[in-house]
Phi, psi and omega in degrees: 000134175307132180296121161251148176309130137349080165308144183272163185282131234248180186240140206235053182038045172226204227181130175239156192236131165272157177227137169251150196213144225303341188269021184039038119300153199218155190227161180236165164065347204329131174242143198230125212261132217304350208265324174303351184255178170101226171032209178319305195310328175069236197252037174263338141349269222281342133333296170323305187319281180307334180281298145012264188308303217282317192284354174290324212298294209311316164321278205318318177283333201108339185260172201265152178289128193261118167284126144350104192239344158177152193222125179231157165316100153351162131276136194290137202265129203310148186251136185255159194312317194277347177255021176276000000 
């Protein structure tokens, strides 16, 4: 019987962001999908997004909306030798 391989994870166009908010809470990975970033705008697209998403959430739960106090770029998550 064959050994089977590890498929690599596919690439699925977003970008991911942590955001810190203004009560120094923090959300990780946020994901934002690429094609809205880059050219002038740089990552003020994904801002935009998220402030979206977020004024959806505060509907839907009930809780008041948390201002943004500064938003950065993941760090790419390190690969390890054996999943190549």
């Amino acid at each position: 019987m064959a050994k089977r391989t590890k498929s690599k994870p596919q690439e699925r166009g977003s970008v991911l962001f942590d955001v810190l908010y203004e009560d120094e809470s923090r959300a990780s990975n946020r994901r934002v999908p690429m094609e809205i970033l880059g050219g002038l705008d740089g990552d003020a697209p994904a801002r935009e997004l998220i402030e979206e998403q977020d004024r959806a959430i505060s509907e839907k739960s009930g809780r008041p909306l948390r201002a943004i106090r500064s938003l950065t770029r993941s760090p790419p998550r390190p690969i390890n030798v054996g999943d190549e």
